[in-house]
Coordinates of C-alpha atoms in Angstrom, one line a residue:
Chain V
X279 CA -86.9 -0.6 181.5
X280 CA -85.7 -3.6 179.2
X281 CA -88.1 -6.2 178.2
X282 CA -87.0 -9.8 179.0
X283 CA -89.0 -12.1 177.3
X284 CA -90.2 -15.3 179.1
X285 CA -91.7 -18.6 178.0
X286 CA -95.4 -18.1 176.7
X287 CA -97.4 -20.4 178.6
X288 CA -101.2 -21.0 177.4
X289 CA -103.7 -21.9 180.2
X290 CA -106.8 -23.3 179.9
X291 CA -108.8 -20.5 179.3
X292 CA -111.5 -19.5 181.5
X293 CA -113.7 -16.3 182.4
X294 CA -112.4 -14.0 185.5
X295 CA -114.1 -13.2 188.0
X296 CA -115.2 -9.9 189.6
X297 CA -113.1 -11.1 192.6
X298 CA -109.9 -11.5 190.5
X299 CA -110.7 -8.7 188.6
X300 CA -111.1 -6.8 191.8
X301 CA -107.5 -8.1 193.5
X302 CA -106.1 -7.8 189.8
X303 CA -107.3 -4.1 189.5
X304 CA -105.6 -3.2 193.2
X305 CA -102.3 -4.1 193.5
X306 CA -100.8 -4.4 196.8
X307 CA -98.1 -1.4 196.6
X308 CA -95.0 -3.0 198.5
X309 CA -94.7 -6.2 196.2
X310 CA -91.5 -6.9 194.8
X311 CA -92.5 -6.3 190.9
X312 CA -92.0 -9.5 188.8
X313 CA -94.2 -12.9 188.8
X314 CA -96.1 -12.6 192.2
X315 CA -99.3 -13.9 193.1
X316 CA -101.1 -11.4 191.1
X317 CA -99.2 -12.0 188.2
X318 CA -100.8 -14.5 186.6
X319 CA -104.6 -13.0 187.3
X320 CA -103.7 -9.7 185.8
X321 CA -102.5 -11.0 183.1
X322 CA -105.3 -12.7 182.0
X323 CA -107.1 -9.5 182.3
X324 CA -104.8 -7.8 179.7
X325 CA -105.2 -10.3 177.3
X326 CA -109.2 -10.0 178.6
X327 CA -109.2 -6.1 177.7
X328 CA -106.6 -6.5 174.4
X329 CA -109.1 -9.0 173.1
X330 CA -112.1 -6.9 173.6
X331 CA -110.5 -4.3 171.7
X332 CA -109.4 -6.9 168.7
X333 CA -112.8 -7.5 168.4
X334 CA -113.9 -4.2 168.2
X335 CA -111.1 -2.7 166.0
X336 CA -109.3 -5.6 164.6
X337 CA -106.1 -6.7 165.3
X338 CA -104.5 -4.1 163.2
X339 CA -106.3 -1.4 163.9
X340 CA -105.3 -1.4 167.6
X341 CA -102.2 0.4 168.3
X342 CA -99.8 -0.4 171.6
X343 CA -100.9 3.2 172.8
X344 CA -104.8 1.7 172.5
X345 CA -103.5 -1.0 174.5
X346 CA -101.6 1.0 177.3
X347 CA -104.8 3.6 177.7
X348 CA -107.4 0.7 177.6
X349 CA -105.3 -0.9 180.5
X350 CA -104.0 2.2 182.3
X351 CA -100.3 0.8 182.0
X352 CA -97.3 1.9 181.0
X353 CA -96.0 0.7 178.0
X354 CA -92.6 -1.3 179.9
X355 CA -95.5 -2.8 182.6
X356 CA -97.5 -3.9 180.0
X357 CA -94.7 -5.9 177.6
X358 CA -94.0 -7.3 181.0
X359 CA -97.6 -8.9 180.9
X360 CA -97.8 -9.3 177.0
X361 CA -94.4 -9.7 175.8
X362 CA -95.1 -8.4 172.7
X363 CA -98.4 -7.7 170.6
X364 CA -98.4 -10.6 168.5
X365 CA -97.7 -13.0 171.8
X366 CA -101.3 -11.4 172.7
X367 CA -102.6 -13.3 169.9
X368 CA -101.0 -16.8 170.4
X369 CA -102.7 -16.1 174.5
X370 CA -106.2 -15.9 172.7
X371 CA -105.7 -18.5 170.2
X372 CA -104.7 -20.8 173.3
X373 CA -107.9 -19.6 175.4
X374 CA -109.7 -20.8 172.7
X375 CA -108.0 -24.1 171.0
X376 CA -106.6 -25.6 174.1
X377 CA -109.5 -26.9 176.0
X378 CA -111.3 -27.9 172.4
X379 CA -108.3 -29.9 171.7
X380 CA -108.6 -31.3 174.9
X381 CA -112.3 -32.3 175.6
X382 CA -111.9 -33.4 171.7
X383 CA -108.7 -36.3 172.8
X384 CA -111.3 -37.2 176.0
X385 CA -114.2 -37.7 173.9
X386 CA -112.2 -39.6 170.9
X387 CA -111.2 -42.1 174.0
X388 CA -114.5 -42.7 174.8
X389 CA -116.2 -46.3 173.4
X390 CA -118.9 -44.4 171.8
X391 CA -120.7 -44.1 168.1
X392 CA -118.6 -41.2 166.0
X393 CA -122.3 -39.6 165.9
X394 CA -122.4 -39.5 170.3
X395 CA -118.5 -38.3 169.6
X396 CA -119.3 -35.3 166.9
X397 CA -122.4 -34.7 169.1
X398 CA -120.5 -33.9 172.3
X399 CA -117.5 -32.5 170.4
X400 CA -120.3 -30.2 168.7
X401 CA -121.6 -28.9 172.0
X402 CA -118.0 -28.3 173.2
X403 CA -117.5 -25.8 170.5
X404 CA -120.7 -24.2 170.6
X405 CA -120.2 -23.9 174.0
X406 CA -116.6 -22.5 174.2
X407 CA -117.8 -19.5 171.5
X408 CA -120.7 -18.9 174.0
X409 CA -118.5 -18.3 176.7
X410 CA -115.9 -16.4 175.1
X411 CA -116.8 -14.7 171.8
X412 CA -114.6 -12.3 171.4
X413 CA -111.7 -14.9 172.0
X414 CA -113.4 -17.1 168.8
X415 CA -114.0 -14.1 166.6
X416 CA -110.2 -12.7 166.9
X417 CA -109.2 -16.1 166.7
X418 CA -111.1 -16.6 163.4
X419 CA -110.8 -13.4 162.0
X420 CA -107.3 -12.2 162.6
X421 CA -105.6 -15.5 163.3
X422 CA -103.7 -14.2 159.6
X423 CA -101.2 -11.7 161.5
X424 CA -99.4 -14.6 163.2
X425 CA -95.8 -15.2 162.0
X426 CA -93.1 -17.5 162.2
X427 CA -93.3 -20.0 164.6
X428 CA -96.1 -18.7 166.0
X429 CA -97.8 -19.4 162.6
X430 CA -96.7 -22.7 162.3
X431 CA -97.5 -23.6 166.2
X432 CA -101.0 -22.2 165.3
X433 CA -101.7 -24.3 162.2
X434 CA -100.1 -27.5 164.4
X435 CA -103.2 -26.9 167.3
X436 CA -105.6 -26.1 164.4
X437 CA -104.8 -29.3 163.0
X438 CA -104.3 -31.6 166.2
X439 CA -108.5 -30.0 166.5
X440 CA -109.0 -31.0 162.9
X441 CA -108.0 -34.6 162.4
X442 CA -109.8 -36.2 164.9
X443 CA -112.5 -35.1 163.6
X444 CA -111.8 -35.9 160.3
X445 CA -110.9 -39.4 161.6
X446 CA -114.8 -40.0 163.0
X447 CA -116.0 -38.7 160.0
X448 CA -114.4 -41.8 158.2
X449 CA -115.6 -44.1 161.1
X450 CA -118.9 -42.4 159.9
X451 CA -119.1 -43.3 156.4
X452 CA -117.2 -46.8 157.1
X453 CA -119.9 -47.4 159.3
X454 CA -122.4 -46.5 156.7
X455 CA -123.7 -44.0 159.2
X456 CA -122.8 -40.9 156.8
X457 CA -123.0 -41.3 152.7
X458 CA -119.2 -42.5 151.1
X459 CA -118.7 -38.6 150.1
X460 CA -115.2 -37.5 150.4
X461 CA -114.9 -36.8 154.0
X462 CA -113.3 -33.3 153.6
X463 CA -115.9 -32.0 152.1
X464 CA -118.1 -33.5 154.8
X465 CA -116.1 -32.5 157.4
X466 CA -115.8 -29.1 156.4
X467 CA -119.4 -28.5 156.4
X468 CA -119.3 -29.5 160.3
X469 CA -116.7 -27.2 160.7
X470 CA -118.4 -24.1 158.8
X471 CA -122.1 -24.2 160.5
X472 CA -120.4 -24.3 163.7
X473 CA -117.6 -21.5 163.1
X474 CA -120.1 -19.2 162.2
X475 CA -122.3 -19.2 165.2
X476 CA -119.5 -16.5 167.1
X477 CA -121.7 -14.1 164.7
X478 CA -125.0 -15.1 165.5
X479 CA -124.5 -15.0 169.1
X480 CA -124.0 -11.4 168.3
X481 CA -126.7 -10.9 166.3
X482 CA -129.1 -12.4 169.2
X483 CA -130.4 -15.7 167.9
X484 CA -131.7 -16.2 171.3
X485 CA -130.2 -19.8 171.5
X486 CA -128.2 -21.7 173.9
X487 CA -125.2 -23.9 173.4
X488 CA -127.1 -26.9 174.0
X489 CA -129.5 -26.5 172.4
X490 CA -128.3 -25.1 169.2
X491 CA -126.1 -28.6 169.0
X492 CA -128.6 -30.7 168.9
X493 CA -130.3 -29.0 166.1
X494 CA -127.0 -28.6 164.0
X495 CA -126.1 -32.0 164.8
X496 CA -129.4 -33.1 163.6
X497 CA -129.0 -30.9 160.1
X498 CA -125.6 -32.1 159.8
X499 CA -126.4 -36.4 160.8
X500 CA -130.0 -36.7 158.6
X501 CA -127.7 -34.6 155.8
X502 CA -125.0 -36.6 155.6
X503 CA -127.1 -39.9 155.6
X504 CA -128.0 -41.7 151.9
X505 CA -130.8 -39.4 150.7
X506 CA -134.2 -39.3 152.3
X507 CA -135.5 -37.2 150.0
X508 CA -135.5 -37.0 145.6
X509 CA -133.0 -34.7 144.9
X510 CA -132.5 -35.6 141.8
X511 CA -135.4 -33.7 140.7
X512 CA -134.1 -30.5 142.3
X513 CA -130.8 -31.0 140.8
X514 CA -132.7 -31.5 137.4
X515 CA -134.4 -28.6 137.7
X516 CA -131.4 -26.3 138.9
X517 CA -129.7 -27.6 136.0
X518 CA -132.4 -26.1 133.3
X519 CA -132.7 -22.9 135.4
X520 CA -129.1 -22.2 136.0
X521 CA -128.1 -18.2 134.7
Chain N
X27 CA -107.4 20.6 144.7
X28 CA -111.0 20.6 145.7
X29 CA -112.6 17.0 146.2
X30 CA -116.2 17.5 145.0
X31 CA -118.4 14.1 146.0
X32 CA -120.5 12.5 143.0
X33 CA -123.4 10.0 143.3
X34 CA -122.3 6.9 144.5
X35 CA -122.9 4.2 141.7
X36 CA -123.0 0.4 143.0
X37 CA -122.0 -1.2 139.8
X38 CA -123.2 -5.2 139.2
X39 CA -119.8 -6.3 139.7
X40 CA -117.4 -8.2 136.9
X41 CA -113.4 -9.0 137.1
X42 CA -111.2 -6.3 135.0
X43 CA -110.5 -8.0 132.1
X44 CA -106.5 -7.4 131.1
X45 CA -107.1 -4.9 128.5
X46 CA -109.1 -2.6 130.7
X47 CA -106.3 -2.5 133.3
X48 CA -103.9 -2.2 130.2
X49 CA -105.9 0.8 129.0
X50 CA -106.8 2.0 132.7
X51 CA -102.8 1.9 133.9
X52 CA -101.7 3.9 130.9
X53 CA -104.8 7.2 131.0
X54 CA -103.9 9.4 128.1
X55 CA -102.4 12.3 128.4
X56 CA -103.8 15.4 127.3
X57 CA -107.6 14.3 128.6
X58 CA -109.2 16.6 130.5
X59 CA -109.5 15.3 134.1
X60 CA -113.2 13.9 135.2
X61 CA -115.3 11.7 134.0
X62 CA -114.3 10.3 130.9
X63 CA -114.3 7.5 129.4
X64 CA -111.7 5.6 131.3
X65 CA -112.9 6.9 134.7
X66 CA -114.9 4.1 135.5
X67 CA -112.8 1.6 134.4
X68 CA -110.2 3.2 136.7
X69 CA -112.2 3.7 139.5
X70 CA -113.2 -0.3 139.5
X71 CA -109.5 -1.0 139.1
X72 CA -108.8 1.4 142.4
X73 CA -111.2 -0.8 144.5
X74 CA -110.0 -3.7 143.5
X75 CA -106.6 -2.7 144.6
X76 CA -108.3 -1.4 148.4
X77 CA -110.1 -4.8 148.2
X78 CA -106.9 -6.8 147.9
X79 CA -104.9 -4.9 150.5
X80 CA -108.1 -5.0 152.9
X81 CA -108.1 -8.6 152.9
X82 CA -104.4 -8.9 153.7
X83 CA -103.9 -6.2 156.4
X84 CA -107.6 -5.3 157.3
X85 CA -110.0 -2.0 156.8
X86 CA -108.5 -0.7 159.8
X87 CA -104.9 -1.5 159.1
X88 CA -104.8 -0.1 155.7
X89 CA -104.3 3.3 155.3
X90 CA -104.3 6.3 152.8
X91 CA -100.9 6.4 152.2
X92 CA -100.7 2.4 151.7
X93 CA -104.0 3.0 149.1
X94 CA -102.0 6.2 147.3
X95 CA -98.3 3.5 147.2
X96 CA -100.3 1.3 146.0
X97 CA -102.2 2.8 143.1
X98 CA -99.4 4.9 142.2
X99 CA -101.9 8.3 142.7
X100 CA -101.4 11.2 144.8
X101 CA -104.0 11.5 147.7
X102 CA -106.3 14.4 145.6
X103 CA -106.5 12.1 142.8
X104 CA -107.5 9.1 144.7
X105 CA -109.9 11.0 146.5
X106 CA -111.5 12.3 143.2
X107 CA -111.8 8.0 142.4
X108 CA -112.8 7.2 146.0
X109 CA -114.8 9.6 147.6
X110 CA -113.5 8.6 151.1
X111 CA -111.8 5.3 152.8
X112 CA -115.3 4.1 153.9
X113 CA -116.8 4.6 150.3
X114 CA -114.5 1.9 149.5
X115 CA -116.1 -0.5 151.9
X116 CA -119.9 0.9 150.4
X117 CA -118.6 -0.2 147.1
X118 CA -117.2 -3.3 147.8
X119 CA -120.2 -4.5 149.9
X120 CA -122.5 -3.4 146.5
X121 CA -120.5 -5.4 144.7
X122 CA -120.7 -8.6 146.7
X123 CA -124.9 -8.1 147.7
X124 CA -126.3 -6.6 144.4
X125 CA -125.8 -9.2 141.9
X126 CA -126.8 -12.0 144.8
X127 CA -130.2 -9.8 145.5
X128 CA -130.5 -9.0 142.0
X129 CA -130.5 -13.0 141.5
X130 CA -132.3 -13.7 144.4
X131 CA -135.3 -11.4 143.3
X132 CA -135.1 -13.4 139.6
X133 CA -135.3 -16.8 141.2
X134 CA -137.9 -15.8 143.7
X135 CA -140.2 -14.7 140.8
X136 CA -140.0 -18.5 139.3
X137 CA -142.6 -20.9 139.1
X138 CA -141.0 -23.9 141.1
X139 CA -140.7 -25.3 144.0
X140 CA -139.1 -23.4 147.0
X141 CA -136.2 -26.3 147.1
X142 CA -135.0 -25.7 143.4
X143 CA -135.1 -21.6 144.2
X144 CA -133.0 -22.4 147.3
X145 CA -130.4 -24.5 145.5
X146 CA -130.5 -22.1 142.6
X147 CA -129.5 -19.2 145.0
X148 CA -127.0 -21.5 147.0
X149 CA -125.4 -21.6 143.6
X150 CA -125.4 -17.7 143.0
X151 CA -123.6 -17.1 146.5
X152 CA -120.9 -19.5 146.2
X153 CA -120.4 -18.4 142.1
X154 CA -120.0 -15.0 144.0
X155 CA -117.5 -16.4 146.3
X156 CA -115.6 -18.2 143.9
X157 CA -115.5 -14.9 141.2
X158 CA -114.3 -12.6 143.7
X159 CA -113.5 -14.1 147.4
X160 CA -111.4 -10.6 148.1
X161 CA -114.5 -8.8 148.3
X162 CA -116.6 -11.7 150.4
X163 CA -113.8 -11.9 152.7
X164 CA -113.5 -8.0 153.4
X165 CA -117.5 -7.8 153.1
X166 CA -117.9 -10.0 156.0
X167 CA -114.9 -9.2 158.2
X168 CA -115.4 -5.0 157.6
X169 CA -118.7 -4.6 157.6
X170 CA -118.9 -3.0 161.1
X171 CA -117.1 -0.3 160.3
X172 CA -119.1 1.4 158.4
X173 CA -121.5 4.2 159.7
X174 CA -124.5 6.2 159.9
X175 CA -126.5 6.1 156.5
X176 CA -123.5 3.6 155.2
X177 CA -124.8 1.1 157.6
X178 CA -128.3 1.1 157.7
X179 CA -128.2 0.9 153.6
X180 CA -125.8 -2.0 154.3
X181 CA -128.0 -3.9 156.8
X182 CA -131.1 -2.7 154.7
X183 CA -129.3 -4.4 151.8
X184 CA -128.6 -7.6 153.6
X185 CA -132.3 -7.8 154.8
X186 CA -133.2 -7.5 151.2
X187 CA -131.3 -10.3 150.4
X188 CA -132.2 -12.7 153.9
X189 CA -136.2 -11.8 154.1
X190 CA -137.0 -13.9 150.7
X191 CA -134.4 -17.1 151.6
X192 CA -136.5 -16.5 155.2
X193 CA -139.8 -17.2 153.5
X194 CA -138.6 -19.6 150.9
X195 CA -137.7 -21.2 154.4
X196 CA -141.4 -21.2 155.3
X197 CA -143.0 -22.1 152.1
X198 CA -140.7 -25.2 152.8
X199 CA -141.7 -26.1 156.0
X200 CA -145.3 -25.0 154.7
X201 CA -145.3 -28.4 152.3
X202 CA -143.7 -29.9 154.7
X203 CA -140.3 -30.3 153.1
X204 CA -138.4 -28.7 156.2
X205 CA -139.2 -30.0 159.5
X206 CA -141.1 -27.9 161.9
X207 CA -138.9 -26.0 163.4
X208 CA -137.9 -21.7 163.8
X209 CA -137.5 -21.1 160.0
X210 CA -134.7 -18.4 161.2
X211 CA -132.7 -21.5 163.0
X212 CA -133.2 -23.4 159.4
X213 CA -131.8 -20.7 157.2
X214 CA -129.4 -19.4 159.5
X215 CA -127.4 -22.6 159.0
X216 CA -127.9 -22.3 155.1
X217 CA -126.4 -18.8 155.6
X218 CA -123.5 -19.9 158.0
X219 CA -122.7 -23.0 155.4
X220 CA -122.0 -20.8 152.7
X221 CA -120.6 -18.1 154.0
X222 CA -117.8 -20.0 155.4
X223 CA -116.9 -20.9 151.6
X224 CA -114.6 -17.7 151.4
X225 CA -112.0 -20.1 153.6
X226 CA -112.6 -22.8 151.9
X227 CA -111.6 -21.6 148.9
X228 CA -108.8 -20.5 150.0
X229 CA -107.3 -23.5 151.9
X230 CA -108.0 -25.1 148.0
X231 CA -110.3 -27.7 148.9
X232 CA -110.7 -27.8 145.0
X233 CA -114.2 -27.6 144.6
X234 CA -116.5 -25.5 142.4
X235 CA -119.5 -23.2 143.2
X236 CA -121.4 -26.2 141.3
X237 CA -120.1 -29.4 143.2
X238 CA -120.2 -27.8 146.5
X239 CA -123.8 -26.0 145.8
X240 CA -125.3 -29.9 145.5
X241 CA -123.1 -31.2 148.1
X242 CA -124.2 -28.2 150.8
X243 CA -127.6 -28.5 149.7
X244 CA -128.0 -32.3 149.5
X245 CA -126.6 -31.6 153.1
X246 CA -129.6 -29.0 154.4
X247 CA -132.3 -30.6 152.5
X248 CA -132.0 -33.6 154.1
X249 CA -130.5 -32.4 157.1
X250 CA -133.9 -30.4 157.1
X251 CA -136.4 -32.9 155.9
X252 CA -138.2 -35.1 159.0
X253 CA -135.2 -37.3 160.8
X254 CA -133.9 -40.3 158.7
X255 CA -132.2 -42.1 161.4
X256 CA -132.4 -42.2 165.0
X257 CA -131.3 -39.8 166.4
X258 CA -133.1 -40.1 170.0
X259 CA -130.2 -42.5 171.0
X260 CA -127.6 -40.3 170.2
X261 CA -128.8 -37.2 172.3
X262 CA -129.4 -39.7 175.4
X263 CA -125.9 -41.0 175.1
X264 CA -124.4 -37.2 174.7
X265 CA -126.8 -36.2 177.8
X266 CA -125.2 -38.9 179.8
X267 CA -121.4 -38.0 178.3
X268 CA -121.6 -34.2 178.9
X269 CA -119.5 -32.3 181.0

């Protein structure tokens, strides 16, 4: 069977149901192969199954033979679906970065504070981790075996994510709202508490979406304000007792 | 040649200074083979070469042969410095937890107040980081593979170094330094903060352990002290904007 490649096309990701999964799992025998109705809907649960697996074995550690017994293909059927293994990774990185990207250019329209903007742009990421965490933790952890212009494609959405954001942190500290740090540095602490919370949904914090927002936001807001507290004695104090 | 297992020996880690991997790369000849001299020297310079390759391809995507090409040792030999694959991740975590917990038990036995300990530790775990971010990085991607007795020391290890931060976290919230919420929801985001450093470092946001210590914990402290600005408004407004 030869492999003809076709465009890659990320969709907005979203979870399958047991009713897709159920047509999905049963094709009709009869059907012409190639891109039927079914098509698209078993397709998503490849990529579903291959990023299970990523998760639980790493990207390099799962083999095309892992990939064809996990999803009771053949190895032709399922390039058909994938395209190739690295394409499987772009799919995920999509699932995850495409509707961020998007809710993030909505809430950037909006005439709002950059704190309401951060705020809902916070909760958007908590809760797209919450829905799909194995998608965010192959994304974060093995985002590294993409090449060429799949690299550079990647590092384009990662960035069209991280400006905006960068851009409301400087609306922050122009409005006084967040203390004239460099916004980077700022910035980046926004993006690490809430990068690492794929982790703690595994480890059972117990907390929702919402919820955990709100109280990040708060850290993050009060922290990034002029100091409410002396400091300057702790950092005294460090000083003399650093090793 | 018969592999014979010794003790495992978590060493407080340190880099290889040139002259050791001078010395190590050129083992005399004539020495009888075991544990001479230059055996521990070479064994640290073994694991640093697993810990580089492990955090370009991955635990599960390096293999023997890529460890024997490239140490330049035949698989008996390697063994006899290795003990297994997974002993490699045993030592590497040691590496990256025993000097923090080591530090962490020094600082807890001070006389000061639970902020100065906290930012004295924040210090010692991004000093970590910034020494030997190989080892964070495959410390907190490979973790889950190890097993059985590997395992529970590992999470037994990492439990001795969260408990104390966990009641430093209470003492705070005790004097009323932290607000009152979960202490595990407080130090989780001090954890998630810093361990995201490992990234940061190396997209060369140009910072030291120092800088970013009193920027991350000028962040959480008053992130964590009673709200400085209002922040009711901005939680209506995002409850109206949500999705």
């Amino acid at each position: 069977m030869v492999w003809q490649p076709g465009p890659t096309r990320p969709r907005r990701g979203r979870a399958v149901t047991t009713d897709e999964r159920t047509a999905a799992a049963a094709p009709r025998r009869g059907r012409p192969q190639g891109h039927g109705p079914g098509f698209e809907t078993r397709r998503d649960e490849v990529i579903d199954i291959a990023t299970t697996l990523f998760a639980e074995r790493g990207y390099s550690g799962t083999s095309v033979s892992d990939l064809t017994a996990a999803t009771g293909m053949g190895k032709g059927a399922l390039y058909r679906y994938i395209e190739s293994k690295e394409n499987l990774l772009v799919e995920i990185s999509a699932r995850v970065m495409t509707p961020l990207v998007e809710r993030t250019r909505e809430v950037c329209a909006l005439e709002e504070s950059p704190l309401v903007k951060l705020r809902l742009i916070s909760e958007a990421i908590l809760a797209g981790i919450a829905e799909r965490p194995d998608y965010v933790w192959v994304y974060e952890h093995d985002y590294r075996y993409l090449t060429g212009t799949n690299r550079t494609r990647f590092l384009a959405q990662r960035s069209a994510f991280e400006q905006p954001l960068l851009e409301l942190g400087r609306e922050a500290v122009a409005q006084g709202l967040f203390r004239d740090t460099d916004v980077r540095l700022l910035m980046f602490q926004f993006f690490s508490l809430h990068k690492q919370v794929a982790q703690w949904f595994h480890r059972g914090g117990g907390w929702g979406p919402e919820e955990l927002s709100r109280e990040y936001c708060r850290t993050l807001f009060n922290g990034f304000a002029a100091d409410s507290a002396d400091l300057a004695a702790v950092e005294r104090r460090a000083a003399e007792l650093r090793p």
